[in-house]
Coordinates of C-alpha atoms in Angstrom, one line a residue:
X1 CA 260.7 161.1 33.0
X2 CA 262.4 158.8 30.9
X3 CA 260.6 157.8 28.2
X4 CA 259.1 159.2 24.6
X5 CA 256.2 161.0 24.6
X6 CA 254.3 163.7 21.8
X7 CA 251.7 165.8 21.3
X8 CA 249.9 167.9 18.7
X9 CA 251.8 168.8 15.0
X10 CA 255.3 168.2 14.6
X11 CA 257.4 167.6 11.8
X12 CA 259.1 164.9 10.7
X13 CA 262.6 165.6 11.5
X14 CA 263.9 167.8 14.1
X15 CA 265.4 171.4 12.9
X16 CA 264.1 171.5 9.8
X17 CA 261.3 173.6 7.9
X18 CA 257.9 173.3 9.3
X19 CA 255.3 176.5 8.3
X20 CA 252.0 177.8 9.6
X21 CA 249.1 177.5 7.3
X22 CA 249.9 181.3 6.2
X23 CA 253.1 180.3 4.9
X24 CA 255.6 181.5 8.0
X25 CA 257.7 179.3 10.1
X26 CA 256.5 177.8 13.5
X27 CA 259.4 178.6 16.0
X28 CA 261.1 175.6 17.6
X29 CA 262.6 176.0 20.9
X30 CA 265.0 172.9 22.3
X31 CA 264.1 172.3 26.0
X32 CA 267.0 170.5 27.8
X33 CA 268.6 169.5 30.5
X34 CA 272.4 169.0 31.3
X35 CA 273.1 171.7 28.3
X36 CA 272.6 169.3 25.4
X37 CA 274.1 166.1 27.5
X38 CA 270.4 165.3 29.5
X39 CA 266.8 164.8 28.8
X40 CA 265.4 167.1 26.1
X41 CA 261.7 167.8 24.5
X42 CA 261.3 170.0 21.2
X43 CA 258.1 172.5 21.2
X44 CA 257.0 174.1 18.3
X45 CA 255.6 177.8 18.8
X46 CA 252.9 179.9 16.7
X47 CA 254.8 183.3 17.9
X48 CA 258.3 183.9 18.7
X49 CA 259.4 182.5 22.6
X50 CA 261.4 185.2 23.0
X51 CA 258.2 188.1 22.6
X52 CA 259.0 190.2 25.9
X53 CA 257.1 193.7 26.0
X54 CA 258.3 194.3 30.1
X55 CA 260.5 193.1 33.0
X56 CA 259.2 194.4 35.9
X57 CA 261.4 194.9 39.6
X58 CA 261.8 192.0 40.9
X59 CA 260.9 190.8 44.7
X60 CA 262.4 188.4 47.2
X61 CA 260.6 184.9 46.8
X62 CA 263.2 183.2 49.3
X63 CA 263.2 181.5 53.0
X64 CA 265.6 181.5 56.1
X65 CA 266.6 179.3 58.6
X66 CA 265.4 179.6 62.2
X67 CA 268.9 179.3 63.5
X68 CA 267.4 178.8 67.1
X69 CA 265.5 176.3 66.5
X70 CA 268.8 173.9 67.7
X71 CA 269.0 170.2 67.5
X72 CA 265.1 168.8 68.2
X73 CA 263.0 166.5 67.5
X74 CA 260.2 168.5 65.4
X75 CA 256.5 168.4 65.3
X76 CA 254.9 171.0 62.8
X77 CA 251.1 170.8 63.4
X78 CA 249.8 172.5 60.4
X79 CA 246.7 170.4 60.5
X80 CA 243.9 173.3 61.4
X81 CA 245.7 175.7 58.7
X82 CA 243.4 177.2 56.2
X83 CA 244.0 178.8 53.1
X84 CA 247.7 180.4 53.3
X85 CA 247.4 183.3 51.0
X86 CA 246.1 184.8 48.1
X87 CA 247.1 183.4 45.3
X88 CA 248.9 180.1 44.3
X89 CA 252.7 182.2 44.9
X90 CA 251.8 184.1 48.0
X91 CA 250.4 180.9 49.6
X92 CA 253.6 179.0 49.7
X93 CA 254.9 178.7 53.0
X94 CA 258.1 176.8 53.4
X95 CA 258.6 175.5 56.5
X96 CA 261.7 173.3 56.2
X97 CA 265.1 173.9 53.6
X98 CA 268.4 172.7 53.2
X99 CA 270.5 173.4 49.9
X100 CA 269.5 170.7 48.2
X101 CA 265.6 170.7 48.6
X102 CA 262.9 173.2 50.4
X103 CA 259.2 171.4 52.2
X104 CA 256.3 173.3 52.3
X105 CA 252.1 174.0 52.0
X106 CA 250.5 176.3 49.7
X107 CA 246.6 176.6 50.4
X108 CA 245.6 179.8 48.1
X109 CA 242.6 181.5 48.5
X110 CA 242.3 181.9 44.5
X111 CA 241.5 178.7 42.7
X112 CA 242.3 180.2 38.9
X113 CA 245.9 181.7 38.4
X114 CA 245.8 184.9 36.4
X115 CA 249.6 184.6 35.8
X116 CA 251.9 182.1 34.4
X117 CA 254.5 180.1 36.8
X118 CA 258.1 179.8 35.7
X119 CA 260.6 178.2 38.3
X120 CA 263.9 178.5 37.2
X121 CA 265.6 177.4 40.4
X122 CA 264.2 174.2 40.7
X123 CA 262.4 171.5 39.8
X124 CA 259.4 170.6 41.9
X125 CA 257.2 167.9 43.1
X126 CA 253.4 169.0 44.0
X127 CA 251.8 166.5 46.4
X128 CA 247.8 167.2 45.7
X129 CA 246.6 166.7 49.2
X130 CA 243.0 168.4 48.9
X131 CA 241.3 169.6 45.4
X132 CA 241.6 168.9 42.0
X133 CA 241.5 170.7 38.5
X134 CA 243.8 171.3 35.9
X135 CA 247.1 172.2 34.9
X136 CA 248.3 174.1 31.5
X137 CA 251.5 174.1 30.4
X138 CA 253.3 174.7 27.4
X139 CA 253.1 170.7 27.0
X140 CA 249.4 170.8 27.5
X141 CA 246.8 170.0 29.8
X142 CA 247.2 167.7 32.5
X143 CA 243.8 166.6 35.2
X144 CA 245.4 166.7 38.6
X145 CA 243.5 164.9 41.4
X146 CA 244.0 164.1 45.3
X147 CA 246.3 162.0 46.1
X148 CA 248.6 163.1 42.9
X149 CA 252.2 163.8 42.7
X150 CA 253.0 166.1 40.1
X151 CA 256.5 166.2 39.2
X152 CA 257.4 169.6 37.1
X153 CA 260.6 170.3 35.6
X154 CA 262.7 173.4 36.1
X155 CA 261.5 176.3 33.5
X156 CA 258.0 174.9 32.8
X157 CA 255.7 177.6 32.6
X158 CA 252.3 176.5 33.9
X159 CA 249.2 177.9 36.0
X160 CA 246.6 175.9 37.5
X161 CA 242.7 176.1 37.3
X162 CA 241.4 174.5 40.4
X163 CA 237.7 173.6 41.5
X164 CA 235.9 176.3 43.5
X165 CA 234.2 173.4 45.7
X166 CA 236.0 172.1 48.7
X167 CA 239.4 172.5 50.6
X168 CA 242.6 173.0 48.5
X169 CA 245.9 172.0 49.9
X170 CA 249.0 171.0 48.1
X171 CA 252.6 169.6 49.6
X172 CA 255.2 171.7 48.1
X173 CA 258.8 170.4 47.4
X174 CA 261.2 172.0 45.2
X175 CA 264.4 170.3 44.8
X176 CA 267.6 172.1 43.6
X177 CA 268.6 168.6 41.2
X178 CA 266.2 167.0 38.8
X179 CA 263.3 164.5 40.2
X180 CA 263.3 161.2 38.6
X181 CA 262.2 157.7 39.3
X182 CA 264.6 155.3 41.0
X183 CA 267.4 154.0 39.0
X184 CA 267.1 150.4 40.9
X185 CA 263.9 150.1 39.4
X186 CA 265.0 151.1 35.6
X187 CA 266.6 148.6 33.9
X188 CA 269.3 149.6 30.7
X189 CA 267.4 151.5 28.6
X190 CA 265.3 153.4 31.1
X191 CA 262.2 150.9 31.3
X192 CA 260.8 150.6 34.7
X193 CA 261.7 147.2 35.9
X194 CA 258.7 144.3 36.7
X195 CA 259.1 144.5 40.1
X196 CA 259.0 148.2 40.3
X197 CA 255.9 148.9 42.5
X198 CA 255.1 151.4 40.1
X199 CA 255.4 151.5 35.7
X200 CA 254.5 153.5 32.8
X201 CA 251.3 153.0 32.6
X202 CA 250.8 154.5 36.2
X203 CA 252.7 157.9 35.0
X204 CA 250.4 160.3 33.0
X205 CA 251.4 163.0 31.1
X206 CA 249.7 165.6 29.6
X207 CA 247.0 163.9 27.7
X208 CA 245.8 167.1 25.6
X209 CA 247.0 170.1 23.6
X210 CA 245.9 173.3 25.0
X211 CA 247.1 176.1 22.1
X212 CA 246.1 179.7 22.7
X213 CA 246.8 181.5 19.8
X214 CA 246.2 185.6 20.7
X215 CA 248.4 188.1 21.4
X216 CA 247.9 190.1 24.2
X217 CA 250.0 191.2 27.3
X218 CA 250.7 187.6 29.3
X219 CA 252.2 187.6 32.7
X220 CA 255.1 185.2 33.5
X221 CA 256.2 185.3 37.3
X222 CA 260.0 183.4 36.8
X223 CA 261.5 182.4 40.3
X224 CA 265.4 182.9 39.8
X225 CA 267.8 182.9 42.8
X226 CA 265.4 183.6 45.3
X227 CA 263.8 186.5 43.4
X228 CA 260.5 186.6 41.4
X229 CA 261.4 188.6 38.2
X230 CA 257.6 189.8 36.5
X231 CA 258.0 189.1 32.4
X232 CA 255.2 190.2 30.3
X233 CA 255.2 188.7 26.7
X234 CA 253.2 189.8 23.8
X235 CA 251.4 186.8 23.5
X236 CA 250.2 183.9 25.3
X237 CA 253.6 181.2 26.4
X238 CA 251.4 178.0 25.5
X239 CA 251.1 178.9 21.5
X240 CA 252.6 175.8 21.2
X241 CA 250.8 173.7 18.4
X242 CA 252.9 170.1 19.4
X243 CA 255.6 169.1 20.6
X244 CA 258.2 165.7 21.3
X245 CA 260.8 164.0 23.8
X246 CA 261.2 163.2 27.2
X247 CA 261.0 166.2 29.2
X248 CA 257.8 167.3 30.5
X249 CA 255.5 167.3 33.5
X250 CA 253.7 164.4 35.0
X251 CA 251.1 162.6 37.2
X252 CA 251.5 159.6 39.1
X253 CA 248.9 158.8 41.5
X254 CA 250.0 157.8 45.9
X255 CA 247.5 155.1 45.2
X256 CA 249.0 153.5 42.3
X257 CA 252.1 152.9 44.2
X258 CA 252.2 149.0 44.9
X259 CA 253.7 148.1 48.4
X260 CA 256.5 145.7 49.2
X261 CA 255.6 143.4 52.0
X262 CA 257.9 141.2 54.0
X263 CA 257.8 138.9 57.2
X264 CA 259.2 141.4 59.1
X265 CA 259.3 144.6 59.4
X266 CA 260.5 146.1 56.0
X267 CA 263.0 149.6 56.1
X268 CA 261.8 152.7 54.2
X269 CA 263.4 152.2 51.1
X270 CA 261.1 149.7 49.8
X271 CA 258.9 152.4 49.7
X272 CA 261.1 154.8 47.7
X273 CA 258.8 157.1 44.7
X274 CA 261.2 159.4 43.9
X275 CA 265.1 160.2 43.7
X276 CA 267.1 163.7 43.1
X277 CA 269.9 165.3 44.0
X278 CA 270.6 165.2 48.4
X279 CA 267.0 163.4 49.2
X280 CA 264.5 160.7 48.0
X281 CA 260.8 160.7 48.7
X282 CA 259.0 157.8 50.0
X283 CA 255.5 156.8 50.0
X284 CA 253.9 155.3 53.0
X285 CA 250.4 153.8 51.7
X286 CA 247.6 151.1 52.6
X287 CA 249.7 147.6 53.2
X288 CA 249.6 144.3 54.9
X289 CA 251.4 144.3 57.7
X290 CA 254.7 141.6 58.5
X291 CA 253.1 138.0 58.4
X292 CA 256.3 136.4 60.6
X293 CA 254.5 134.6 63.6
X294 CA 256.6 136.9 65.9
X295 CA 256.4 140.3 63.6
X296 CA 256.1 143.5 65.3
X297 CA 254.7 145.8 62.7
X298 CA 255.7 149.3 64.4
X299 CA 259.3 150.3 63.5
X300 CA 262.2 149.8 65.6
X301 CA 264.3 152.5 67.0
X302 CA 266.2 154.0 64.8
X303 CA 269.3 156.6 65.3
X304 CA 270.5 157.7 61.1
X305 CA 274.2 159.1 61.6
X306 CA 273.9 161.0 57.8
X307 CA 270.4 161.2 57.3
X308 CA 267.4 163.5 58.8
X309 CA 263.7 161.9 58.1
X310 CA 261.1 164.0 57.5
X311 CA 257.1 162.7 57.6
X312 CA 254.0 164.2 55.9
X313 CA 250.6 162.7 57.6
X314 CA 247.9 162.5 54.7
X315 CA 245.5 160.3 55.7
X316 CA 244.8 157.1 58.6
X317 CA 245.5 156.2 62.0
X318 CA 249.8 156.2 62.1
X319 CA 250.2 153.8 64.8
X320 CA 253.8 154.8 65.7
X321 CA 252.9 158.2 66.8
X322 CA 250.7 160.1 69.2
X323 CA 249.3 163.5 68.6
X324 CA 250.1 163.3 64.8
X325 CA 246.8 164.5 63.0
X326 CA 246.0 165.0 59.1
X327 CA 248.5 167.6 57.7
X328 CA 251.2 167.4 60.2
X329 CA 254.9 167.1 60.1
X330 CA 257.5 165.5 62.0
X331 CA 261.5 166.0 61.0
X332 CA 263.5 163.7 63.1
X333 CA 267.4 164.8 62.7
X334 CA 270.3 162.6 62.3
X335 CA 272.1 162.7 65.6
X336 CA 269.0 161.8 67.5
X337 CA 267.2 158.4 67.8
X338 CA 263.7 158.1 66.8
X339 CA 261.3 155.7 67.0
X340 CA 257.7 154.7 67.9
X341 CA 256.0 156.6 71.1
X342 CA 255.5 154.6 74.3
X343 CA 253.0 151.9 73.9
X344 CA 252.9 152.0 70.6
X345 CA 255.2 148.8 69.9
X346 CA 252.5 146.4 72.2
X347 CA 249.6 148.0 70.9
X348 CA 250.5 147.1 67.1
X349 CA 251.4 143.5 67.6
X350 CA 248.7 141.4 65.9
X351 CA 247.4 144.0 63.4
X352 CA 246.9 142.8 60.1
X353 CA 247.0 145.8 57.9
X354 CA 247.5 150.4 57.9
X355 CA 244.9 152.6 56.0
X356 CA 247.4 154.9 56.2
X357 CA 249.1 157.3 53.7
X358 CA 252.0 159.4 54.4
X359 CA 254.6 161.4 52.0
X360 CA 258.6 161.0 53.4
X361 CA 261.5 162.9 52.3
X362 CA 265.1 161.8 53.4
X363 CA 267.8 164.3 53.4
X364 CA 271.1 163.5 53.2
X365 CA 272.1 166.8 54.6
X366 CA 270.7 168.3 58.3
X367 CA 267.3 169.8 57.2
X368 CA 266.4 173.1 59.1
X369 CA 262.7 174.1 60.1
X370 CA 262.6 178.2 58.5
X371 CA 261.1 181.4 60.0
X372 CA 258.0 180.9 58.7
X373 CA 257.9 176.9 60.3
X374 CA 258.2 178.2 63.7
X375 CA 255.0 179.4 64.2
X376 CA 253.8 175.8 63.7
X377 CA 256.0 174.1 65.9
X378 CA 254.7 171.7 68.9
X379 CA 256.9 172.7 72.1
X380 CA 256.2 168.9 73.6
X381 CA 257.0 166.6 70.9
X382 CA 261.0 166.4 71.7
X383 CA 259.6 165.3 75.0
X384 CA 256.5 162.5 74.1
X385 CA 258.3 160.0 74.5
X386 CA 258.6 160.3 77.9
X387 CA 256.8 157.8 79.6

């Protein structure tokens, strides 16, 4: 995210002395991006970062492609899924990848992580569909909620305290490139623009310093090339006691993202969140409808030649489709026309307003649905539009 932000005790110029009350040196460790070209933050550690007292064997944390799935139109109804395994790593089923970026759930059983989180592959964007509770990081603490996005750079270390009480269920998307806001909605210097239908003061960042001072044996599970590689440390990775720049994780809220209306129907970049590397994520939320006397509100047919489109149902009625429930998926590939299902183009003509909220993510390379999607795959969707 590109703008300043700081935390906790720092001090006043970068690389210089800066000791503990006992008289020793706090340990600064440079977090950046792009080697020492890209965004950068400084964090200033009670104990040495590079503490490790084990590496344990490491274990395949990776997806395939379901090679037979072939060229179709693709319903995943993941709708009456409950939890999706243990703990917050076990639970994460990916159920659609390319090289660029992997779409998934993650339901865990286990509302408190007993480990620390470390993706080194990727950065990712968490989609808080159910629950809400905390997350720590070595930038601090951070209230997530429903309806959240929570962008995390690559190497953050983090775990999540969740609320026992009702469901839990979070979109997962890790993306091989960074996550950042739009550029056409930045202007020179990075500021979001006025008519960006979100701005800084929608973004929140860690709010709170969260230092934990002990030593002790502390479990960080690192995701490297499809492997997770087990690092224990002698002491606890968020000793930090503050910390500056403009790399770090964040919140911004699905409902603090302002629609752009039009007289007629408006195409789904106007509802563009997020940009990285191969994809950009969109966010479909509550809206007037077109206000031309002759508007048609459901979308026209549409056939992308370098695109595939993939939806995430939230919440509402989603008057282009039939059969779509809360939770599901739909990837339509490039190659193949899409559009709304029969009946659905006279039925919306005259509504006013949607109640509804959905999470997109174009591709700019094919997207394929993996192993572990085909179990949630509905055989009749290619043919629903059959009237």
């Amino acid at each position: 995210m590109a703008y300043y932000h700081r935390l906790g005790n720092i001090p006043p110029k970068r690389h210089t002395q800066f000791r503990q009350p006992d008289g020793s040196l706090y340990k600064e460790e440079l977090v950046s991006s792009k080697g020492f070209s890209g965004i950068y933050s400084n964090l200033y550690h009670i104990h040495n970062p590079n503490n490790v007292q084990n590496i344990g064997k490491p274990t395949p944390f990776d997806w395939e492609i379901a090679k037979e799935h072939g060229l179709n139109q693709t319903h995943l109804k993941t709708a009456g899924v409950g939890t999706t395994g243990k703990d917050y790593l076990s639970a994460r089923k990916m159920l659609m990848m390319n090289n660029d970026v992997m779409m998934g759930i993650c339901s865990p059983e286990q509302r408190k992580m007993d480990y620390f989180f470390k993706n080194a592959d990727g950065d990712e964007l968490l989609y808080i569909h159910d629950g809400e509770g905390v997350m720590y990081s070595q930038f601090g603490k951070l209230e997530v909620r429903q309806g959240d996005y929570i962008v995390i750079p690559r190497t953050t270390i983090y775990r999540f305290e969740f609320k026992e009480e009702g469901p839990l269920r979070i979109l997962v998307i890790e993306s091989k490139g960074p996550i950042e806001t739009v550029k056409r909605y930045r202007n020179e210097v990075g500021q979001l623009l006025e008519h960006s239908p979100y701005c800084e003061r929608d973004i929140r960042p860690p709010h709170e310093m969260h230092t934990e001072s002990e030593k002790g044996e502390y479990l960080v599970q690192i995701k490297k090339q499809g492997m997770l590689h087990p690092y224990t440390y002698g002491h606890s990775p968020l000793d930090i006691v503050g910390w500056d720049g403009y790399l770090y994780p964040y919140a911004l809220s699905i409902h603090d993202f302002e629609p752009i209306t039009g007289r007629i129907h408006q195409p789904p970049p106007v509802h563009q969140t997020f940009q990285a590397w191969g994809f950009v994520i969109c966010s479909f939320v509550p809206r007037l409808f077109d206000y031309h006397p002759l508007a048609i509100p459901a979308p026209y047919n549409h056939s992308n030649i370098d695109s595939d489109e993939i939806l995430y149902y939230a919440e509402g009625e989603f008057m282009s489709r039939k059969g779509i429930d809360r939770g599901s998926f739909t990837l339509h590939m490039g190659g193949l026309p899409h559009g709304p299902h029969p009946g659905t183009v006279e039925k919306s003509i005259g509504a006013k307003a949607t109640e509804e909220l959905a999470v997109m993510l174009d591709t700019f390379k094919p997207m394929f649905v993996t192993t572990q999607g085909l179990e949630f795959v509905d055989r009749n969707y290619p043919m629903s539009w059959t009237e």
